[in-house]
Amino acid sequence: MMQLKSIAVSALTLLSVHALAQKRYTEALTPTESAKTIQLREEFAIEPFATEPDVLSPVDLVFDALGNAFVVEMGDYPYDAQPGRFKGRIRLLKDTDGDGKIDKSYVFADGLPSATSVLPYKDGLIVCAAPDILLLRDTNGDFKADSREVLFTGFFAKNSEAQITSMRYGVDNWIYANNNGQAGMITSPLRPDAPPLNVAGGSFRFRLDKKLFEAESGSGQFGLAVDEWGHRFYTQNTLHIQQSPIAWRYLHRHNHLPSFRSDVNISDHELEMFQKSATPYWRQQRSDRRQAKFDSLKTGLTEWARDHFTGASGGTFYGGDGFPEAFRGNIFTGDVAGNLIHRDVIKTTDGSPAFTATRAEGEKDREFLASTDPWFRPANLTTGPDGYLYVIDMYRQHIETPVSIPEDLKKDMDFANGEQYGRIWRVFPKAGEKRPVTLPDLHSKTPAELTALLSHPNQWWRLNAQRILVEKQDKSVIAALQQMAVTHADPRTRLHAIYTLEALDGLNEAIVKKALGDTHAGVREHAIILAEKYPAFLPDIIALTKDAAPQVAYQACLSTGQFAGKEALTGLAGCAEKYTENASWRLGILSSKAGSSPEMLRLLVERNNFFNTPSPGKLQFIDDYAYITGFRNEKNEMAELLEMLNTKLQGKEWAVAALSGLFKGVRKSPNKREAEKSVSKNLKKLEDNGPEIVKRHVAELRKVLNIN
């Protein structure tokens, strides 16, 4: 009897909790009902492309060369995938009658550990499923993968929000993926001879045609937008758009740099967004508690419960041709916590290697799309072969991970509520005739026909045509590509042709030389990278450090640093004199062996332009340069720098910057060697002749050097 009473009490408790949850949190809407809650720019309309049960918990979508839609389903979210019970799936969606809506759904692959991203390759599909990147293939035509090959392994495999994800095929034939800076020692069965690759602190890129893989700069989370010129913009929960102007291969030319962050938050509107949905009960409660704590400690901090990015996800470059011109080249980013899609217009800023992301006209106080349905979770976006924008809606009652919510607040929260739903929406313009559904068939195209598609106005067609040409390795198109690379009117097509030639071993010096003088900055920027293989082009590269386009000038600086000798030093010195107020420029110069060498300092002193007037950027450059000198701690280098402070570099500002950098560098240096007598002698001179602030820095350096 007591047992029955206990069961009854438990049942009543569960019912009361469920009732409370219903009161605090709304229930799911049908796709038709949810569509009515969406407030969209007046130029556009939205319609369902696929809904449950054909798709469940979707987080990524890609169209293959036949127009098939492959969707990643993250059934494990928000919990860690459990071995033996993995719920990650890849679903193949087909529109068999051409009406623009999915009518066939197949489970292409299941039992995957938190799959996050897919990309077509040859007759298969590359899948990010940490700790692996896999190649899945259907070899018998039953729409189910029966071949599974590990391409890379060793990636971080815990929190699904921070795993390897967001694969994108770049115009340079590299496939890029976000890694959120997570640690991992990556190996590949494709290259058993290659040592494990440490990707901690960066992202990842690879080329299957050349069996190459390496770390890449940037700590992106879920969302990677790659524009038509190869610039990468990545998403992080609270920072909806960032960029790393400097590639990993330049950042790691030597290991003496002070700690740095190559990521640049390029938004000019910070965390602000315009949310239409109500604030969830748990979030308001948590924010109120945090704010009370901040106020009691008098921190001056503000805890935002809404209208600020906290769940930014799926940043995507729109390179299609189906939207009006004003929307092309924009970046669209969802916020799953704010139930909206934000649009950024990307602009160049004078002197900055990084771009600026700004709100468009007409969206200064609103978003491109916002829903009042709190279940609407735009986790990702993509552009289709039709030129329209597709929204991957995970559709969940709660999207946050349980670990971030206080225990008492999550008692009435069911974090799996919604795994039975999933929607993919298509956004298209109202004006004009809606485009008919035409399924592509790129696999049946001849190499010549694929080459012609490199001039298609939709980036989807150009990239897939290039990818297939690279995969086929048919050299019969080399002559046509060479002509296209130098004469085609569209600079995007010229760039596609150049990199297709690069993959087919059909690129030559004449084409690179022509591209260095191209009328479009994007082509010049890539020509500089390709010119690194040709020492004879160094004068051309150095000349481009003065290019009017900051991205071109910056790439020229980075590429100049790949060379040694007086000519390269002169080019780098010119960059230091002109650009050191910008942190990315300082990093770009000092990351090179030449730009951080003793010869570099001698040249700057000799030219007498850099040291004429101290400025914040120049002083920081000297601080960082001195750090490298101290960390490297090679014979006579520190002594020479101190000698210059006594004889050439007048002013306490230079002395303080250099001594500060030396102190930090020596303190962290693994090269613990005894300082030369001339170091002590020059420190004594600085101490005797300098003001009090210099004396203090001298004393600090003496202490770390263990000299009196």
XYZ file of C-alpha atoms in Angstrom, residues 48-563:
516
model
C 9.491 24.819 -46.011
C 11.869 22.699 -48.090
C 11.906 19.693 -45.749
C 10.272 19.011 -42.378
C 9.918 16.233 -39.864
C 9.773 13.240 -40.155
C 11.967 13.536 -43.271
C 14.581 15.441 -41.255
C 15.263 15.490 -37.502
C 17.604 17.743 -35.472
C 19.430 19.061 -38.579
C 22.652 21.067 -38.234
C 24.159 21.088 -41.743
C 23.034 20.792 -45.350
C 24.947 20.399 -48.588
C 23.863 19.815 -52.182
C 25.956 17.373 -54.181
C 26.734 17.525 -57.912
C 23.377 15.878 -58.717
C 21.366 18.252 -56.540
C 20.801 15.668 -53.814
C 20.508 17.218 -50.357
C 22.584 15.621 -47.606
C 21.636 16.676 -44.081
C 23.583 16.141 -40.862
C 21.356 15.236 -37.914
C 22.753 15.694 -34.404
C 20.526 13.391 -32.397
C 22.917 13.278 -29.438
C 22.719 17.014 -28.758
C 23.106 18.479 -26.170
C 24.760 15.479 -24.504
C 28.104 13.861 -25.280
C 27.805 11.002 -27.738
C 27.889 7.657 -25.927
C 29.956 4.827 -27.469
C 27.710 2.090 -28.760
C 24.710 4.455 -28.793
C 25.785 7.174 -31.234
C 22.803 9.063 -32.681
C 24.559 11.071 -35.387
C 23.004 10.566 -38.827
C 23.404 11.667 -42.408
C 20.126 11.795 -44.271
C 19.787 11.895 -48.058
C 16.812 13.962 -49.215
C 15.453 13.789 -52.748
C 12.936 15.809 -54.728
C 11.864 13.205 -57.250
C 9.011 15.099 -58.924
C 10.728 18.482 -59.308
C 8.191 20.492 -57.300
C 10.864 22.022 -55.089
C 9.930 19.998 -52.017
C 11.429 16.851 -50.561
C 9.378 13.685 -51.087
C 11.956 10.960 -50.391
C 14.163 10.638 -47.333
C 16.837 7.990 -46.774
C 19.165 7.371 -43.844
C 22.475 7.489 -45.708
C 24.539 6.783 -42.577
C 23.838 6.429 -38.874
C 25.614 5.495 -35.675
C 27.954 8.467 -36.077
C 29.442 10.262 -33.040
C 28.103 13.816 -33.143
C 28.499 14.385 -36.864
C 28.637 18.124 -37.587
C 29.473 18.800 -41.233
C 29.456 17.191 -44.703
C 31.039 17.929 -48.078
C 30.739 16.073 -51.413
C 33.874 14.386 -52.765
C 34.060 12.253 -55.920
C 31.325 9.590 -55.518
C 31.111 9.988 -51.743
C 30.706 12.324 -48.842
C 33.318 13.705 -46.430
C 31.918 13.837 -42.883
C 33.225 15.498 -39.732
C 32.465 13.055 -36.913
C 34.996 13.654 -34.142
C 37.461 12.218 -33.457
C 37.471 11.458 -37.203
C 36.943 12.964 -40.605
C 35.441 10.171 -42.692
C 34.778 9.403 -46.337
C 31.426 7.626 -46.734
C 30.393 6.016 -50.011
C 27.359 4.206 -51.374
C 28.842 1.570 -53.696
C 25.663 -0.332 -54.651
C 23.181 2.484 -55.283
C 20.779 1.782 -52.423
C 21.163 5.322 -50.971
C 22.958 3.991 -47.900
C 26.687 4.290 -47.225
C 28.343 0.878 -47.196
C 31.952 2.067 -47.306
C 33.530 4.026 -44.466
C 37.131 5.272 -44.701
C 38.967 7.287 -42.055
C 40.749 10.228 -43.691
C 41.976 11.961 -40.517
C 41.722 11.158 -36.833
C 42.677 12.617 -33.460
C 40.267 15.548 -33.127
C 38.696 16.708 -29.849
C 35.564 14.597 -29.339
C 33.770 15.941 -26.255
C 31.508 19.023 -26.358
C 29.662 18.879 -29.693
C 29.624 22.696 -29.846
C 33.419 22.766 -30.028
C 34.337 19.932 -32.383
C 35.786 19.846 -35.887
C 33.073 21.252 -38.161
C 32.020 23.658 -40.930
C 33.953 22.204 -43.870
C 34.190 24.507 -46.865
C 35.838 23.944 -50.246
C 38.047 26.957 -50.932
C 38.855 28.472 -54.291
C 42.498 27.490 -53.607
C 41.515 23.763 -53.572
C 42.017 23.441 -49.810
C 39.118 22.236 -47.662
C 38.853 24.343 -44.503
C 37.238 23.308 -41.216
C 36.728 25.006 -37.852
C 38.362 23.365 -34.832
C 37.592 25.972 -32.124
C 41.276 25.872 -31.150
C 40.826 22.472 -29.507
C 43.853 20.284 -28.802
C 44.404 17.212 -30.942
C 47.236 15.276 -32.540
C 46.032 14.548 -36.050
C 47.183 11.609 -38.131
C 46.036 10.309 -41.505
C 46.075 6.846 -43.085
C 46.622 8.722 -46.359
C 50.025 9.804 -45.047
C 51.321 7.177 -42.608
C 54.772 8.725 -42.990
C 53.635 12.139 -41.684
C 54.213 12.954 -37.995
C 51.141 13.761 -35.850
C 49.936 17.324 -36.409
C 49.186 19.449 -33.344
C 46.113 21.594 -34.052
C 45.792 23.147 -30.573
C 45.013 26.843 -30.873
C 43.935 26.714 -34.485
C 41.696 25.248 -37.136
C 42.382 22.678 -39.866
C 42.717 22.451 -43.622
C 43.466 19.618 -46.033
C 43.812 18.690 -49.704
C 42.928 15.172 -50.802
C 44.322 15.620 -54.330
C 47.814 16.159 -52.894
C 47.350 14.297 -49.565
C 48.232 17.410 -47.571
C 46.939 18.525 -44.187
C 47.953 21.291 -41.804
C 46.760 23.563 -39.036
C 45.124 26.855 -39.983
C 44.686 30.063 -38.035
C 41.434 31.060 -36.376
C 39.373 29.631 -33.541
C 35.984 29.406 -35.194
C 33.140 27.459 -33.672
C 29.996 26.545 -35.648
C 29.922 28.529 -38.870
C 32.513 29.317 -41.541
C 31.867 31.784 -44.341
C 34.377 31.762 -47.210
C 33.933 34.524 -49.744
C 34.690 34.406 -53.460
C 38.291 35.459 -52.829
C 39.050 32.892 -50.128
C 38.726 35.167 -47.091
C 37.439 33.199 -44.086
C 34.935 34.600 -41.597
C 33.973 32.420 -38.659
C 31.354 32.301 -35.947
C 31.662 31.949 -32.190
C 28.742 31.947 -29.743
C 29.065 35.555 -28.579
C 31.229 36.949 -31.401
C 29.137 36.414 -34.489
C 31.827 37.287 -37.030
C 35.610 37.115 -36.731
C 38.531 36.864 -39.096
C 42.198 35.875 -38.925
C 43.973 37.864 -41.643
C 47.222 35.898 -41.200
C 47.496 32.213 -42.107
C 48.930 29.647 -39.665
C 51.912 28.917 -41.928
C 53.114 32.493 -41.513
C 52.382 32.634 -37.790
C 54.665 29.669 -37.147
C 57.736 30.513 -39.191
C 59.604 30.675 -35.888
C 58.600 29.887 -32.314
C 59.804 33.062 -30.588
C 56.720 35.277 -30.839
C 55.101 36.675 -27.697
C 51.608 35.376 -27.007
C 49.228 36.653 -29.645
C 45.667 36.377 -30.853
C 45.293 36.422 -34.593
C 41.476 36.497 -34.400
C 39.927 39.900 -35.093
C 36.343 40.719 -34.120
C 35.335 42.601 -37.266
C 31.803 43.592 -36.228
C 31.255 47.331 -35.833
C 28.048 46.688 -33.867
C 29.490 44.409 -31.191
C 27.035 41.966 -29.549
C 23.808 43.811 -30.269
C 20.911 42.073 -32.032
C 17.166 42.699 -32.286
C 15.269 39.761 -30.861
C 11.511 39.313 -31.348
C 10.964 36.188 -29.242
C 10.287 36.319 -25.512
C 13.126 35.875 -23.034
C 13.106 32.285 -21.688
C 12.248 31.995 -18.009
C 15.519 30.271 -17.087
C 17.628 32.876 -18.888
C 15.961 35.821 -17.185
C 16.358 34.150 -13.796
C 20.022 33.334 -14.427
C 20.747 36.830 -15.688
C 19.059 38.426 -12.685
C 21.176 36.326 -10.331
C 24.404 37.126 -12.148
C 23.576 40.827 -12.269
C 22.867 40.860 -8.547
C 26.270 39.315 -7.924
C 27.991 41.829 -10.212
C 26.227 44.688 -8.439
C 27.116 43.414 -4.975
C 30.780 43.223 -5.990
C 30.552 46.639 -7.726
C 32.158 45.206 -10.882
C 30.324 47.519 -13.262
C 29.545 44.514 -15.494
C 26.207 44.005 -17.214
C 24.615 40.599 -17.751
C 22.354 40.631 -20.791
C 19.293 38.386 -20.824
C 18.371 39.172 -24.457
C 19.148 41.276 -27.536
C 22.818 40.281 -27.477
C 24.514 37.463 -29.372
C 24.973 34.381 -27.199
C 24.121 31.605 -29.657
C 25.589 32.840 -32.947
C 25.838 29.922 -35.336
C 26.291 28.972 -38.974
C 27.819 32.113 -40.493
C 27.476 31.655 -44.273
C 28.670 33.664 -47.268
C 25.943 34.288 -49.804
C 27.552 33.794 -53.200
C 24.373 32.944 -55.060
C 22.698 34.749 -57.935
C 19.068 34.459 -56.844
C 18.940 37.450 -54.492
C 18.946 41.132 -55.471
C 22.405 42.629 -55.985
C 22.457 44.406 -52.595
C 22.356 41.053 -50.791
C 25.096 39.336 -52.767
C 28.403 38.957 -50.992
C 26.745 39.395 -47.595
C 27.240 37.064 -44.644
C 24.193 35.581 -42.923
C 24.485 34.260 -39.361
C 21.847 32.627 -37.201
C 21.482 33.105 -33.477
C 19.804 30.030 -32.041
C 19.185 31.710 -28.693
C 17.649 34.824 -30.259
C 15.637 32.910 -32.896
C 16.861 35.127 -35.718
C 19.149 35.507 -38.737
C 21.526 38.457 -38.859
C 23.013 39.943 -42.041
C 26.421 41.605 -42.345
C 27.717 43.720 -45.210
C 31.480 43.279 -45.568
C 33.562 46.383 -46.235
C 37.237 47.199 -46.583
C 38.781 49.509 -43.986
C 41.756 51.658 -44.972
C 45.026 50.144 -43.800
C 43.446 47.152 -42.070
C 44.079 43.608 -43.317
C 40.794 42.635 -41.648
C 37.461 43.644 -43.111
C 34.635 45.411 -41.278
C 31.200 43.818 -40.879
C 28.422 46.356 -40.662
C 24.641 46.405 -40.616
C 22.929 47.022 -43.923
C 20.674 49.966 -44.632
C 17.171 49.032 -43.559
C 18.498 46.774 -40.801
C 19.860 49.304 -38.335
C 17.128 48.445 -35.831
C 15.945 45.053 -37.064
C 17.263 41.720 -38.331
C 17.075 40.169 -41.790
C 14.826 37.513 -40.239
C 13.413 37.132 -36.736
C 10.828 34.750 -35.337
C 8.611 34.988 -32.282
C 8.624 31.176 -32.100
C 11.202 30.357 -29.386
C 11.655 26.866 -30.870
C 13.009 28.294 -34.157
C 16.754 27.481 -34.058
C 18.623 28.572 -37.223
C 21.773 26.533 -36.600
C 23.172 26.820 -40.119
C 22.587 28.134 -43.631
C 23.709 27.324 -47.151
C 23.260 28.519 -50.721
C 21.662 26.076 -53.121
C 22.231 25.473 -56.829
C 19.044 27.491 -57.413
C 20.733 30.565 -55.930
C 18.388 30.698 -52.938
C 19.283 30.668 -49.231
C 18.458 27.585 -47.148
C 18.001 27.783 -43.376
C 18.722 24.703 -41.250
C 16.346 24.917 -38.295
C 17.171 22.443 -35.505
C 13.793 23.266 -33.881
C 14.227 22.552 -30.177
C 12.487 23.732 -27.035
C 15.855 24.354 -25.392
C 19.107 24.793 -27.322
C 21.543 25.492 -24.475
C 23.748 22.815 -22.933
C 22.529 21.764 -19.450
C 25.929 22.455 -17.870
C 25.428 26.196 -18.347
C 22.156 26.362 -16.404
C 21.743 26.262 -12.582
C 20.364 22.985 -11.256
C 17.153 24.423 -9.825
C 16.269 26.141 -13.101
C 16.637 23.067 -15.276
C 14.420 20.780 -13.189
C 11.448 21.484 -15.456
C 13.487 21.601 -18.701
C 13.525 18.663 -21.120
C 16.632 19.174 -23.240
C 15.672 16.379 -25.645
C 12.279 17.937 -26.387
C 12.416 18.633 -30.090
C 14.594 15.763 -31.264
C 11.422 14.563 -33.033
C 11.372 17.765 -35.118
C 13.485 19.436 -37.764
C 12.911 21.958 -40.525
C 14.789 23.277 -43.523
C 13.469 26.517 -44.967
C 14.098 28.123 -48.339
C 14.309 31.923 -48.589
C 13.715 33.470 -52.010
C 12.861 36.942 -53.362
C 9.230 37.863 -53.981
C 9.987 39.910 -57.074
C 10.196 38.202 -60.419
C 9.310 34.675 -61.374
C 10.304 32.016 -58.894
C 13.025 29.842 -60.336
C 11.999 26.353 -61.400
C 13.717 23.435 -59.707
C 16.413 22.240 -62.089
C 18.517 19.466 -60.648
C 22.139 19.709 -61.777
C 24.031 16.745 -63.175
C 27.652 17.795 -63.041
C 28.957 14.230 -63.070
C 27.813 13.752 -66.665
C 29.402 17.003 -67.859
C 32.477 16.822 -70.052
C 35.658 18.550 -68.822
C 35.036 21.294 -71.394
C 31.501 21.836 -70.084
C 32.774 21.951 -66.506
C 35.379 24.510 -67.540
C 32.636 26.700 -69.004
C 30.780 26.531 -65.674
C 33.669 28.353 -63.968
C 31.975 31.509 -65.263
C 28.575 30.721 -63.725
C 27.173 33.624 -61.639
C 26.357 31.292 -58.706
C 29.353 30.362 -56.527
C 27.872 26.892 -55.930
C 28.244 25.983 -59.616
C 31.739 27.454 -59.958
C 33.150 25.719 -56.879
C 31.608 22.356 -57.698
C 32.760 22.533 -61.307
C 36.299 23.335 -60.127
C 36.198 20.567 -57.524
C 35.168 17.953 -60.101
C 37.790 19.130 -62.604
C 40.427 18.745 -59.891
C 39.101 15.290 -59.011
C 39.064 14.128 -62.647
C 42.624 15.381 -63.318
C 41.820 15.592 -67.048
C 44.591 17.697 -68.565
C 42.799 18.200 -71.869
C 41.338 21.456 -70.538
C 44.666 23.059 -69.600
C 44.927 25.180 -72.747
C 41.373 26.494 -72.359
C 41.998 27.225 -68.668
C 45.211 29.076 -69.450
C 43.339 31.298 -71.889
C 40.531 31.839 -69.389
C 42.999 32.757 -66.614
C 44.354 35.752 -68.529
C 41.487 36.960 -70.719
C 38.135 36.237 -69.088
C 36.175 39.377 -68.168
C 35.056 38.094 -64.747
C 37.884 38.182 -62.166
C 36.184 35.399 -60.196
C 36.443 33.156 -63.244
C 40.083 34.112 -63.751
C 40.815 33.048 -60.174
C 38.955 29.731 -60.533
C 40.902 29.040 -63.716
C 44.219 29.847 -62.046
C 43.650 27.448 -59.158
C 42.242 24.707 -61.382
C 45.459 25.005 -63.383
C 47.459 24.855 -60.169
C 45.822 21.517 -59.312
C 46.363 20.167 -62.844
C 50.039 21.255 -62.916
C 49.194 23.652 -65.738
C 50.094 26.929 -64.041
C 53.135 28.761 -65.377
C 55.195 31.848 -64.547
C 53.595 33.932 -67.278
C 50.104 33.463 -65.830
C 51.296 34.266 -62.286
C 53.124 37.347 -63.572
C 49.983 38.530 -65.352
C 47.882 37.907 -62.240
C 50.231 40.013 -60.088
C 49.097 42.995 -62.131
C 45.424 42.010 -62.359
C 42.816 44.750 -62.147
C 41.036 42.988 -59.266
C 42.515 42.952 -55.773
C 41.347 39.388 -55.080
C 43.305 38.006 -58.019
C 46.416 40.011 -57.084
C 46.227 38.729 -53.507
C 46.285 35.085 -54.606
C 48.892 35.736 -57.272
C 51.230 36.898 -54.494
C 50.788 33.585 -52.658
C 51.509 31.628 -55.832
C 54.495 33.877 -56.612
C 56.273 32.695 -53.450
C 57.496 29.747 -55.553
C 59.309 32.092 -57.915
C 62.228 34.048 -56.349
C 62.451 36.193 -59.481
C 59.082 37.721 -58.564
C 60.290 39.113 -55.211
C 60.543 42.716 -56.550
C 56.932 42.446 -57.785
C 55.801 41.149 -54.394
C 57.596 43.935 -52.529
C 56.071 46.541 -54.837
C 52.627 45.250 -53.904
C 53.225 46.031 -50.216
C 52.186 49.536 -51.290
C 48.994 48.353 -53.020
C 45.899 50.450 -52.389
C 43.944 47.346 -51.317
C 44.982 46.563 -47.717
C 44.481 42.803 -48.137
C 46.851 42.805 -51.117
C 49.449 44.920 -49.329
C 49.269 42.685 -46.263
C 49.638 39.467 -48.242
C 52.617 41.008 -50.012
C 54.175 41.701 -46.617
C 53.574 38.124 -45.461
C 54.996 36.713 -48.672
C 58.006 39.037 -48.556
C 58.774 37.509 -45.176
C 59.179 34.133 -46.874
C 62.430 35.373 -48.415
